[in-house]
């Protein structure tokens, strides 16, 4: 079967994807955990474990012993097995995304349910799960709308750093520690609302599928589900990190004839080309604005532009790279607080579409497990995004690799 011929229809999920060669290393690692005061599964008890804490903005992460309280009603306590390092985590640490400190960062996580609170019925102890940064309460106006996925019970815009009852489940040195988007995956054990937990197939390789909770639905989904990139189309992707690389994979799977990759770090270009990028541009080495170069390269502008950086200047560049009449510009990157996007108003009437996208517009608890299943069936492949895997206690090295631009996704293993 040719790439892009598969069609997975499950719930409201529609993915066009590639058939990939057999995947390697399908077995999750077994890791032992040192806990204080551990009782039998399901009993109310506080767990002491290791976690990476950011005590203040721009401060180095510190691995500390933390106390993780039992889950309250509607909550799930998870033994983490892996967590990806996403650009949003770095934005949290730098204060680009407003959060409260001290906190335990991380959101792209996979683990096994250790215990559940009262009223939880969608998962049970022993289940393999993913944490999802955008919950699905299935009750709010967004969840109930066919196209909505930005659940009103999310904790990003704005972030309280607390569970839904307004309290924290983490303590370190007698001090309350805030949650990161109610996920906090840089810890051996975490607490997550049931509405932010996606149960996945028991066969899932837990050292890899953490990327299915963010990178794949956000990037790949932006191309195949939100934009619905068409065969033969021309695309441009601004930012070739983890999310941008997943976008490239989605564009290729959808049959795009040309994919232009834009990044200031040329070390990313060989990996991007291996994933499907046909042309690479470094804006810092161009004599003209990158959008002008894209227009000259294509003659009329691109069919689809994706911004995966989070800067207003690259958002404008993506918008101005689109065909005036039918181009679609999708914004995936998160801009700094209080940023304003200024566009020339007159050409808006020509027909271009500017669209914001979060997690590929997937309804998370319904759709993300289906992406995992597609991965297990070799219909989509997350493996090319994972360039490094490191033990949790080497989290500082993982961030060094990220800042140096030497990794697409580094996965921490617990």
Short mmCIF file of C-alpha atoms in Angstrom, two decimals:
data_model
loop_
_atom_site.label_atom_id
_atom_site.label_comp_id
_atom_site.label_asym_id
_atom_site.label_seq_id
_atom_site.Cartn_x
_atom_site.Cartn_y
_atom_site.Cartn_z
CA UNK A 1 0.00 0.00 0.00
CA UNK A 2 1.32 3.44 -0.92
CA UNK A 3 2.03 6.09 1.74
CA UNK A 4 -1.02 8.11 2.62
CA UNK A 5 -3.52 5.44 1.51
CA UNK A 6 -4.63 4.50 5.00
CA UNK A 7 -7.71 6.07 6.49
CA UNK A 8 -8.51 5.63 10.15
CA UNK A 9 -12.01 6.67 11.18
CA UNK A 10 -12.76 6.36 14.88
CA UNK A 11 -15.11 8.56 16.85
CA UNK A 12 -14.56 11.99 15.28
CA UNK A 13 -10.92 11.23 14.45
CA UNK A 14 -9.79 11.16 10.83
CA UNK A 15 -6.11 10.58 10.10
CA UNK A 16 -4.42 10.19 6.73
CA UNK A 17 -1.16 8.47 7.41
CA UNK A 18 1.76 6.53 6.01
CA UNK A 19 2.51 2.84 6.24
CA UNK A 20 5.90 2.56 7.87
CA UNK A 21 8.45 -0.26 8.15
CA UNK A 22 8.14 -2.49 11.19
CA UNK A 23 8.87 -0.50 14.32
CA UNK A 24 11.70 -1.43 16.61
CA UNK A 25 11.80 -1.88 20.35
CA UNK A 26 8.15 -2.28 21.18
CA UNK A 27 8.75 -3.20 24.78
CA UNK A 28 8.54 -0.67 27.58
CA UNK A 29 11.27 -0.77 30.16
CA UNK A 30 10.62 -1.92 33.67
CA UNK A 31 11.87 0.55 36.23
CA UNK A 32 12.01 0.29 39.99
CA UNK A 33 11.00 3.19 42.24
CA UNK A 34 12.05 4.02 45.75
CA UNK A 35 9.06 5.14 47.77
CA UNK A 36 8.56 5.93 51.40
CA UNK A 37 5.40 4.85 53.13
CA UNK A 38 4.05 2.85 50.20
CA UNK A 39 1.03 0.76 51.06
CA UNK A 40 -1.05 -1.64 49.05
CA UNK A 41 -2.46 -0.33 45.79
CA UNK A 42 -5.62 1.73 46.15
CA UNK A 43 -5.15 2.66 49.83
CA UNK A 44 -4.91 6.31 50.77
CA UNK A 45 -1.26 7.10 51.31
CA UNK A 46 1.27 9.77 50.45
CA UNK A 47 4.12 8.77 48.18
CA UNK A 48 7.60 10.25 48.48
CA UNK A 49 9.45 10.23 45.17
CA UNK A 50 11.80 12.28 43.02
CA UNK A 51 10.67 15.23 40.96
CA UNK A 52 12.29 18.07 39.05
CA UNK A 53 11.28 21.39 40.60
CA UNK A 54 11.62 24.87 39.14
CA UNK A 55 11.82 27.10 42.21
CA UNK A 56 11.67 30.36 40.25
CA UNK A 57 11.68 31.75 36.71
CA UNK A 58 14.93 31.04 34.85
CA UNK A 59 16.26 28.96 37.72
CA UNK A 60 17.85 25.57 37.03
CA UNK A 61 15.69 22.55 37.68
CA UNK A 62 16.42 20.84 40.97
CA UNK A 63 15.72 17.15 41.53
CA UNK A 64 14.15 16.90 44.97
CA UNK A 65 12.20 14.48 47.13
CA UNK A 66 8.55 15.46 46.98
CA UNK A 67 5.42 14.21 48.67
CA UNK A 68 2.55 13.28 46.36
CA UNK A 69 -0.80 13.12 48.13
CA UNK A 70 -3.45 10.51 47.36
CA UNK A 71 -5.87 11.36 44.57
CA UNK A 72 -9.06 13.12 45.58
CA UNK A 73 -12.45 12.64 43.95
CA UNK A 74 -12.17 12.74 40.16
CA UNK A 75 -8.36 12.44 40.20
CA UNK A 76 -5.82 9.84 39.10
CA UNK A 77 -2.36 9.19 40.49
CA UNK A 78 0.06 7.95 37.85
CA UNK A 79 3.43 6.21 38.03
CA UNK A 80 5.29 7.91 35.19
CA UNK A 81 7.26 5.81 32.72
CA UNK A 82 8.35 8.47 30.22
CA UNK A 83 8.03 12.16 29.43
CA UNK A 84 9.02 14.14 26.39
CA UNK A 85 10.59 17.59 26.68
CA UNK A 86 8.46 20.05 24.70
CA UNK A 87 9.23 23.65 23.79
CA UNK A 88 6.29 24.70 25.95
CA UNK A 89 8.12 23.31 28.99
CA UNK A 90 11.06 25.58 28.22
CA UNK A 91 8.66 28.52 27.79
CA UNK A 92 7.29 27.76 31.25
CA UNK A 93 10.75 27.79 32.80
CA UNK A 94 11.63 31.07 31.09
CA UNK A 95 8.37 32.75 32.08
CA UNK A 96 7.16 33.10 28.48
CA UNK A 97 4.03 31.22 29.51
CA UNK A 98 2.84 32.73 32.81
CA UNK A 99 2.79 30.14 35.60
CA UNK A 100 3.22 30.09 39.36
CA UNK A 101 6.43 28.99 41.04
CA UNK A 102 7.70 26.75 42.49
CA UNK A 103 6.29 24.11 40.19
CA UNK A 104 6.94 20.70 38.68
CA UNK A 105 7.04 21.19 34.88
CA UNK A 106 6.24 18.73 32.13
CA UNK A 107 3.08 17.72 30.29
CA UNK A 108 3.97 15.18 27.58
CA UNK A 109 3.75 12.04 29.67
CA UNK A 110 3.01 8.33 29.68
CA UNK A 111 2.52 6.18 32.73
CA UNK A 112 0.57 3.54 34.60
CA UNK A 113 -2.36 4.30 36.90
CA UNK A 114 -1.30 3.68 40.50
CA UNK A 115 -4.53 4.67 42.27
CA UNK A 116 -7.76 6.55 41.63
CA UNK A 117 -10.02 8.85 43.59
CA UNK A 118 -13.72 8.50 44.23
CA UNK A 119 -15.94 8.66 41.18
CA UNK A 120 -13.24 7.79 38.64
CA UNK A 121 -14.58 5.20 36.23
CA UNK A 122 -12.73 5.65 32.92
CA UNK A 123 -9.43 4.19 34.19
CA UNK A 124 -8.35 1.77 36.90
CA UNK A 125 -5.04 0.88 38.61
CA UNK A 126 -2.72 -0.86 36.18
CA UNK A 127 -4.05 0.89 33.08
CA UNK A 128 -1.57 2.46 30.67
CA UNK A 129 -2.40 6.13 30.15
CA UNK A 130 -1.24 9.41 28.67
CA UNK A 131 -1.54 12.80 30.34
CA UNK A 132 -3.20 15.40 28.13
CA UNK A 133 -2.56 19.12 28.47
CA UNK A 134 -6.03 19.94 27.12
CA UNK A 135 -8.64 17.93 29.04
CA UNK A 136 -11.95 16.72 27.69
CA UNK A 137 -14.69 17.15 30.27
CA UNK A 138 -17.41 16.23 27.75
CA UNK A 139 -19.70 18.78 29.40
CA UNK A 140 -18.60 22.32 28.45
CA UNK A 141 -19.61 24.21 25.31
CA UNK A 142 -16.29 23.45 23.62
CA UNK A 143 -16.40 19.72 24.31
CA UNK A 144 -20.05 19.47 23.24
CA UNK A 145 -19.46 21.29 19.94
CA UNK A 146 -18.49 19.00 17.04
CA UNK A 147 -15.41 21.09 16.20
CA UNK A 148 -14.40 22.30 19.66
CA UNK A 149 -11.49 20.81 21.60
CA UNK A 150 -10.23 23.64 23.85
CA UNK A 151 -12.00 22.43 26.98
CA UNK A 152 -13.16 25.16 29.34
CA UNK A 153 -11.62 23.25 32.26
CA UNK A 154 -8.08 23.60 30.87
CA UNK A 155 -5.42 25.23 33.04
CA UNK A 156 -3.24 26.98 30.47
CA UNK A 157 -4.91 30.29 29.60
CA UNK A 158 -4.61 31.28 32.39
CA UNK A 159 -2.73 28.80 34.57
CA UNK A 160 -3.67 28.49 38.23
CA UNK A 161 -1.09 25.80 38.96
CA UNK A 162 -3.66 24.04 41.11
CA UNK A 163 -6.00 21.10 40.84
CA UNK A 164 -9.66 21.73 40.10
CA UNK A 165 -10.52 22.13 43.79
CA UNK A 166 -7.98 24.97 44.09
CA UNK A 167 -5.31 23.02 46.00
CA UNK A 168 -2.00 21.32 45.22
CA UNK A 169 -1.07 17.65 45.64
CA UNK A 170 2.69 18.26 45.77
CA UNK A 171 4.81 19.26 48.77
CA UNK A 172 8.58 19.67 49.04
CA UNK A 173 10.46 20.68 52.19
CA UNK A 174 7.14 21.64 53.74
CA UNK A 175 6.33 24.04 50.90
CA UNK A 176 3.44 23.78 48.45
CA UNK A 177 4.53 23.03 44.89
CA UNK A 178 2.37 24.09 41.96
CA UNK A 179 1.24 21.86 39.10
CA UNK A 180 2.12 22.59 35.47
CA UNK A 181 -1.14 22.64 33.48
CA UNK A 182 -2.49 19.97 35.87
CA UNK A 183 -0.12 17.44 34.33
CA UNK A 184 3.41 17.85 35.84
CA UNK A 185 5.21 14.93 34.23
CA UNK A 186 8.78 15.63 35.41
CA UNK A 187 8.16 13.48 38.47
CA UNK A 188 8.11 9.78 39.24
CA UNK A 189 4.48 10.09 40.38
CA UNK A 190 1.93 12.71 39.44
CA UNK A 191 -1.72 13.57 40.03
CA UNK A 192 -3.98 14.42 37.09
CA UNK A 193 -7.73 15.06 36.82
CA UNK A 194 -9.54 12.13 35.27
CA UNK A 195 -10.67 14.42 32.43
CA UNK A 196 -6.98 14.88 31.48
CA UNK A 197 -6.14 11.17 31.33
CA UNK A 198 -6.36 9.14 28.11
CA UNK A 199 -6.41 5.36 28.48
CA UNK A 200 -4.30 3.65 25.81
CA UNK A 201 -3.76 0.15 24.46
CA UNK A 202 -2.05 -2.32 26.79
CA UNK A 203 0.47 -3.09 24.03
CA UNK A 204 1.73 0.51 23.93
CA UNK A 205 5.54 0.92 24.23
CA UNK A 206 5.72 3.22 27.23
CA UNK A 207 9.19 4.52 26.40
CA UNK A 208 7.87 6.18 23.23
CA UNK A 209 4.14 6.84 23.29
CA UNK A 210 4.46 9.88 25.56
CA UNK A 211 4.88 11.89 22.34
CA UNK A 212 1.35 10.89 21.39
CA UNK A 213 0.07 13.12 24.16
CA UNK A 214 1.43 16.33 22.60
CA UNK A 215 3.92 16.32 19.69
CA UNK A 216 2.03 14.01 17.36
CA UNK A 217 -1.52 15.36 17.80
CA UNK A 218 -0.23 18.94 17.86
CA UNK A 219 2.02 18.75 14.81
CA UNK A 220 0.91 15.78 12.75
CA UNK A 221 -2.71 16.52 13.60
CA UNK A 222 -2.40 20.15 12.50
CA UNK A 223 -1.55 18.91 9.01
CA UNK A 224 -3.79 15.86 8.55
CA UNK A 225 -6.78 16.73 10.76
CA UNK A 226 -7.04 20.50 11.09
CA UNK A 227 -5.57 21.77 7.79
CA UNK A 228 -6.42 18.59 5.88
CA UNK A 229 -3.41 19.11 3.62
CA UNK A 230 -4.27 18.01 0.08
CA UNK A 231 -2.22 15.82 -2.28
CA UNK A 232 0.06 17.86 -4.53
CA UNK A 233 -0.09 20.95 -2.33
CA UNK A 234 2.80 23.22 -1.35
CA UNK A 235 3.45 23.77 2.37
CA UNK A 236 5.80 25.88 4.44
CA UNK A 237 6.65 25.05 8.05
CA UNK A 238 8.14 27.72 10.32
CA UNK A 239 10.14 26.00 13.05
CA UNK A 240 11.70 22.56 12.65
CA UNK A 241 11.73 21.38 16.26
CA UNK A 242 9.57 18.59 17.61
CA UNK A 243 6.22 20.09 16.64
CA UNK A 244 7.46 21.38 13.29
CA UNK A 245 8.97 17.99 12.47
CA UNK A 246 5.64 16.31 13.25
CA UNK A 247 3.93 18.84 10.94
CA UNK A 248 6.38 17.91 8.18
CA UNK A 249 5.53 14.24 8.67
CA UNK A 250 1.82 15.05 8.42
CA UNK A 251 2.29 17.10 5.26
CA UNK A 252 4.28 14.30 3.64
CA UNK A 253 1.73 11.68 4.68
CA UNK A 254 -0.99 13.83 3.13
CA UNK A 255 0.80 13.90 -0.22
CA UNK A 256 2.23 17.42 -0.27
CA UNK A 257 4.44 17.86 -3.35
CA UNK A 258 6.72 20.45 -1.77
CA UNK A 259 7.50 21.22 1.87
CA UNK A 260 9.57 24.30 2.67
CA UNK A 261 11.20 24.26 6.09
CA UNK A 262 12.19 27.50 7.83
CA UNK A 263 14.55 27.65 10.82
CA UNK A 264 17.56 29.65 11.97
CA UNK A 265 19.37 26.50 13.16
CA UNK A 266 20.78 24.79 10.08
CA UNK A 267 21.77 21.73 12.11
CA UNK A 268 18.10 20.77 11.93
CA UNK A 269 18.05 20.74 8.13
CA UNK A 270 19.41 17.20 7.48
CA UNK A 271 16.85 15.65 9.86
CA UNK A 272 14.08 17.78 8.38
CA UNK A 273 14.94 16.65 4.86
CA UNK A 274 14.93 13.03 6.01
CA UNK A 275 11.36 13.56 7.24
CA UNK A 276 10.16 15.11 3.99
CA UNK A 277 11.29 18.75 3.74
CA UNK A 278 12.23 19.57 0.14
CA UNK A 279 13.67 23.09 0.63
CA UNK A 280 15.32 24.63 3.70
CA UNK A 281 15.55 28.35 4.43
CA UNK A 282 17.50 30.18 7.12
CA UNK A 283 15.93 33.67 7.44
CA UNK A 284 19.14 35.04 8.91
CA UNK A 285 20.99 34.31 5.67
CA UNK A 286 18.41 35.71 3.28
CA UNK A 287 18.68 39.14 1.68
CA UNK A 288 14.89 39.52 1.68
CA UNK A 289 12.16 38.75 4.22
CA UNK A 290 11.55 35.01 4.23
CA UNK A 291 7.94 35.44 3.09
CA UNK A 292 9.13 37.24 -0.04
CA UNK A 293 11.53 34.41 -0.77
CA UNK A 294 8.76 31.85 -0.32
CA UNK A 295 6.53 33.82 -2.70
CA UNK A 296 9.31 33.93 -5.30
CA UNK A 297 10.02 30.20 -4.89
CA UNK A 298 6.38 29.25 -5.39
CA UNK A 299 5.28 32.01 -7.74
CA UNK A 300 1.89 32.43 -6.07
CA UNK A 301 2.38 31.50 -2.43
CA UNK A 302 1.83 28.27 -0.53
CA UNK A 303 -1.38 26.33 -0.04
CA UNK A 304 -0.68 25.75 3.66
CA UNK A 305 1.59 27.60 6.10
CA UNK A 306 2.30 26.37 9.62
CA UNK A 307 3.83 28.48 12.39
CA UNK A 308 5.35 26.34 15.16
CA UNK A 309 7.58 28.88 16.90
CA UNK A 310 5.34 31.28 18.77
CA UNK A 311 6.70 34.65 17.63
CA UNK A 312 4.52 37.35 16.10
CA UNK A 313 7.06 38.04 13.35
CA UNK A 314 7.04 34.41 12.21
CA UNK A 315 3.25 34.34 12.41
CA UNK A 316 3.10 37.31 10.05
CA UNK A 317 5.70 35.70 7.79
CA UNK A 318 3.62 32.52 7.62
CA UNK A 319 0.47 34.53 6.84
CA UNK A 320 2.21 36.49 4.09
CA UNK A 321 3.61 33.30 2.58
CA UNK A 322 0.11 32.04 1.74
CA UNK A 323 -1.69 32.28 -1.58
CA UNK A 324 -3.90 35.37 -1.40
CA UNK A 325 -7.07 33.56 -2.39
CA UNK A 326 -6.98 30.06 -0.96
CA UNK A 327 -3.94 29.85 1.32
CA UNK A 328 -4.46 28.59 4.86
CA UNK A 329 -2.21 29.79 7.69
CA UNK A 330 -2.26 27.73 10.88
CA UNK A 331 -0.78 29.10 14.10
CA UNK A 332 0.43 26.37 16.47
CA UNK A 333 3.14 28.23 18.40
CA UNK A 334 2.22 29.97 21.68
CA UNK A 335 3.07 33.69 21.61
CA UNK A 336 4.36 35.54 24.69
CA UNK A 337 1.75 37.20 26.94
CA UNK A 338 0.25 40.47 25.72
CA UNK A 339 1.65 39.99 22.21
CA UNK A 340 -0.33 41.71 19.48
CA UNK A 341 -0.60 40.49 15.91
CA UNK A 342 -0.80 43.36 13.42
CA UNK A 343 -1.96 42.52 9.88
CA UNK A 344 -2.63 44.66 6.84
CA UNK A 345 -6.44 44.67 6.90
CA UNK A 346 -7.17 45.30 3.21
CA UNK A 347 -5.92 41.97 1.76
CA UNK A 348 -7.93 39.96 4.30
CA UNK A 349 -10.91 40.01 1.96
CA UNK A 350 -9.01 38.03 -0.68
CA UNK A 351 -9.85 34.72 0.95
CA UNK A 352 -6.81 33.61 2.94
CA UNK A 353 -7.63 31.82 6.19
CA UNK A 354 -5.85 32.46 9.49
CA UNK A 355 -6.51 29.72 11.99
CA UNK A 356 -5.32 28.88 15.48
CA UNK A 357 -4.84 25.19 16.26
CA UNK A 358 -4.38 23.39 19.57
CA UNK A 359 -3.55 19.68 19.67
CA UNK A 360 -4.65 19.24 16.08
CA UNK A 361 -8.25 20.07 17.04
CA UNK A 362 -8.60 16.56 18.43
CA UNK A 363 -10.96 15.86 21.29
CA UNK A 364 -8.19 14.49 23.45
CA UNK A 365 -9.64 11.59 25.46
CA UNK A 366 -11.61 10.35 22.46
CA UNK A 367 -9.00 10.74 19.75
CA UNK A 368 -5.51 10.41 21.20
CA UNK A 369 -5.98 6.72 22.11
CA UNK A 370 -6.90 6.16 18.45
CA UNK A 371 -3.63 7.77 17.34
CA UNK A 372 -1.78 5.36 19.65
CA UNK A 373 -3.68 2.46 18.08
CA UNK A 374 -2.74 3.72 14.61
CA UNK A 375 0.90 3.76 15.76
CA UNK A 376 0.67 0.17 17.00
CA UNK A 377 -0.80 -0.78 13.61
CA UNK A 378 2.16 0.89 11.83
CA UNK A 379 -0.10 3.50 10.23
CA UNK A 380 1.65 6.45 11.84
CA UNK A 381 5.15 6.51 13.25
CA UNK A 382 6.47 8.57 16.12
CA UNK A 383 9.91 6.96 16.17
CA UNK A 384 11.68 9.45 13.81
CA UNK A 385 10.88 12.27 16.24
CA UNK A 386 12.76 10.61 19.12
CA UNK A 387 16.42 11.46 18.74
CA UNK A 388 17.44 10.90 22.36
CA UNK A 389 16.31 8.89 25.38
CA UNK A 390 17.84 9.66 28.77
CA UNK A 391 17.18 8.58 32.35
CA UNK A 392 15.19 11.08 34.39
CA UNK A 393 18.19 12.06 36.51
CA UNK A 394 19.87 13.39 33.35
CA UNK A 395 17.13 15.97 32.76
CA UNK A 396 19.71 18.77 32.76
CA UNK A 397 21.57 17.11 29.89
CA UNK A 398 18.25 16.73 28.07
CA UNK A 399 17.60 20.47 28.30
CA UNK A 400 21.17 21.21 27.19
CA UNK A 401 20.52 19.16 24.06
CA UNK A 402 17.26 21.03 23.51
CA UNK A 403 18.84 24.47 23.88
CA UNK A 404 21.69 23.47 21.56
CA UNK A 405 19.18 22.43 18.90
CA UNK A 406 20.64 18.93 18.76
CA UNK A 407 17.43 17.03 19.41
CA UNK A 408 13.97 16.82 17.92
CA UNK A 409 12.48 15.15 20.98
CA UNK A 410 14.37 13.87 23.99
CA UNK A 411 12.39 11.38 26.07
CA UNK A 412 13.05 11.06 29.78
CA UNK A 413 12.76 7.49 31.13
CA UNK A 414 11.79 6.81 34.74
#
